[in-house]
Amino acid sequence: QVQLVESGGGVVQAGGSLRLSCAASGRIFSHYAMGWFRQAPGKEREFVSTINWSGSSTYYADSVKGRFTISRDNAKSTVYLQMNSLQPEDTAVYYCAAKLYIWGTAAKDYNYWGQGTQVTVSS
């Protein structure tokens, strides 16, 4: 079992930045690929970014490429999402998720989820 807790959400002006953190506990963190997903009001949950178990490989949705950066610190059992140049379209609840070893973009393949943290971008 893995428990995930997100933090760092908030309200920011368009063009601003936020850094989300996801702290994990319960199992060896380095065994898991990690992902960030988001869900806006009235929308389906969508993939944002993923990182492999070692942090050597990352992948991003087209909508956030060049603006968001995912990283992880296995010694701290924490994954991060640095979000720059935020737009109102980025407003959503952001979820951290864990998947054993191999990275993925499908929410249904992830085993563990955090409670979500709200990100609101005002124009």
Short mmCIF file of C-alpha atoms in Angstrom, two decimals:
data_model
loop_
_atom_site.label_atom_id
_atom_site.label_comp_id
_atom_site.label_asym_id
_atom_site.label_seq_id
_atom_site.Cartn_x
_atom_site.Cartn_y
_atom_site.Cartn_z
CA GLN A 1 0.00 0.00 0.00
CA VAL A 2 1.06 3.57 -0.75
CA GLN A 3 -0.46 6.67 0.78
CA LEU A 4 -0.15 9.94 -1.16
CA VAL A 5 -0.73 13.48 0.08
CA GLU A 6 -0.64 16.47 -2.28
CA SER A 7 0.10 20.04 -1.26
CA GLY A 8 0.97 23.37 -2.85
CA GLY A 9 -2.25 24.23 -4.62
CA GLY A 10 -3.78 27.68 -4.44
CA VAL A 11 -4.92 30.70 -6.39
CA VAL A 12 -2.58 32.43 -8.83
CA GLN A 13 -2.84 35.06 -11.55
CA ALA A 14 -2.48 34.05 -15.19
CA GLY A 15 1.20 33.86 -16.07
CA GLY A 16 2.18 32.92 -12.55
CA SER A 17 3.69 29.77 -11.09
CA LEU A 18 2.93 27.11 -8.50
CA ARG A 19 4.85 24.09 -7.27
CA LEU A 20 2.87 21.04 -6.22
CA SER A 21 4.31 18.38 -3.95
CA CYS A 22 3.18 14.81 -3.32
CA ALA A 23 4.53 12.98 -0.28
CA ALA A 24 4.36 9.18 -0.26
CA SER A 25 4.47 6.63 2.52
CA GLY A 26 3.81 2.93 3.09
CA ARG A 27 6.03 1.21 0.50
CA ILE A 28 9.41 1.69 -1.10
CA PHE A 29 8.88 4.84 -3.13
CA SER A 30 11.45 4.05 -5.81
CA HIS A 31 9.45 0.99 -6.94
CA TYR A 32 6.72 3.24 -8.36
CA ALA A 33 6.29 5.35 -11.41
CA MET A 34 4.39 8.52 -10.56
CA GLY A 35 1.86 10.60 -12.40
CA TRP A 36 -0.04 13.85 -12.16
CA PHE A 37 -3.62 14.10 -13.39
CA ARG A 38 -6.14 16.91 -13.24
CA GLN A 39 -9.90 17.28 -13.36
CA ALA A 40 -11.72 20.51 -14.13
CA PRO A 41 -15.39 21.10 -13.28
CA GLY A 42 -17.62 19.17 -15.66
CA LYS A 43 -14.64 17.48 -17.32
CA GLU A 44 -13.13 14.01 -17.25
CA ARG A 45 -9.87 13.42 -15.44
CA GLU A 46 -6.97 14.04 -17.80
CA PHE A 47 -3.33 13.07 -17.86
CA VAL A 48 -0.77 15.78 -17.13
CA SER A 49 2.64 14.19 -16.63
CA THR A 50 4.43 11.02 -15.55
CA ILE A 51 7.91 10.07 -14.36
CA ASN A 52 9.56 6.67 -14.18
CA TRP A 53 10.81 5.00 -11.02
CA SER A 54 14.32 6.45 -11.19
CA GLY A 55 13.40 9.89 -12.50
CA SER A 56 15.41 9.36 -15.68
CA SER A 57 12.39 9.58 -18.02
CA THR A 58 9.49 12.02 -18.11
CA TYR A 59 6.47 12.54 -20.34
CA TYR A 60 3.96 15.38 -20.64
CA ALA A 61 0.57 16.03 -22.13
CA ASP A 62 0.75 18.35 -25.13
CA SER A 63 -1.26 20.96 -23.26
CA VAL A 64 1.47 21.46 -20.64
CA LYS A 65 4.70 20.77 -22.55
CA GLY A 66 7.21 23.55 -22.07
CA ARG A 67 5.37 24.94 -19.05
CA PHE A 68 5.26 22.13 -16.47
CA THR A 69 8.13 20.07 -15.08
CA ILE A 70 7.79 16.83 -13.13
CA SER A 71 10.56 15.63 -10.84
CA ARG A 72 11.07 13.26 -7.94
CA ASP A 73 13.32 12.86 -4.93
CA ASN A 74 13.30 9.21 -3.89
CA ALA A 75 15.32 9.95 -0.76
CA LYS A 76 12.44 12.19 0.36
CA SER A 77 9.69 9.96 -1.11
CA THR A 78 8.30 13.01 -2.88
CA VAL A 79 7.26 13.91 -6.42
CA TYR A 80 6.88 17.50 -7.61
CA LEU A 81 5.10 19.35 -10.37
CA GLN A 82 6.50 22.78 -11.17
CA MET A 83 3.88 24.75 -13.09
CA ASN A 84 4.92 27.91 -14.91
CA SER A 85 3.06 30.29 -17.24
CA LEU A 86 -0.24 29.15 -15.79
CA GLN A 87 -3.40 29.82 -17.76
CA PRO A 88 -7.06 29.87 -16.70
CA GLU A 89 -7.46 26.59 -18.62
CA ASP A 90 -5.13 24.96 -16.08
CA THR A 91 -7.70 25.46 -13.32
CA ALA A 92 -8.52 22.03 -11.90
CA VAL A 93 -8.10 19.67 -9.00
CA TYR A 94 -4.66 18.10 -9.39
CA TYR A 95 -4.14 14.51 -8.30
CA CYS A 96 -0.95 12.64 -7.60
CA ALA A 97 -0.96 8.93 -8.47
CA ALA A 98 1.39 5.94 -8.18
CA LYS A 99 1.85 2.95 -10.49
CA LEU A 100 4.19 0.03 -9.88
CA TYR A 101 7.43 0.46 -11.87
CA ILE A 102 6.37 1.32 -15.43
CA TRP A 103 5.11 4.80 -16.27
CA GLY A 104 1.74 5.29 -17.94
CA THR A 105 -0.76 7.88 -19.12
CA ALA A 106 -4.03 6.06 -18.37
CA ALA A 107 -5.64 6.84 -15.03
CA LYS A 108 -7.17 3.36 -14.84
CA ASP A 109 -3.70 1.81 -14.66
CA TYR A 110 -2.65 3.67 -11.51
CA ASN A 111 -2.94 1.87 -8.21
CA TYR A 112 -2.89 4.67 -5.64
CA TRP A 113 -4.23 8.21 -5.57
CA GLY A 114 -3.94 11.26 -3.40
CA GLN A 115 -6.88 13.37 -2.27
CA GLY A 116 -6.22 16.15 -4.78
CA THR A 117 -5.25 19.79 -4.43
CA GLN A 118 -7.09 22.71 -6.02
CA VAL A 119 -5.30 24.98 -8.48
CA THR A 120 -7.17 28.09 -9.57
CA VAL A 121 -5.76 30.46 -12.21
CA SER A 122 -7.46 33.82 -12.57
CA SER A 123 -7.38 35.93 -15.72
#
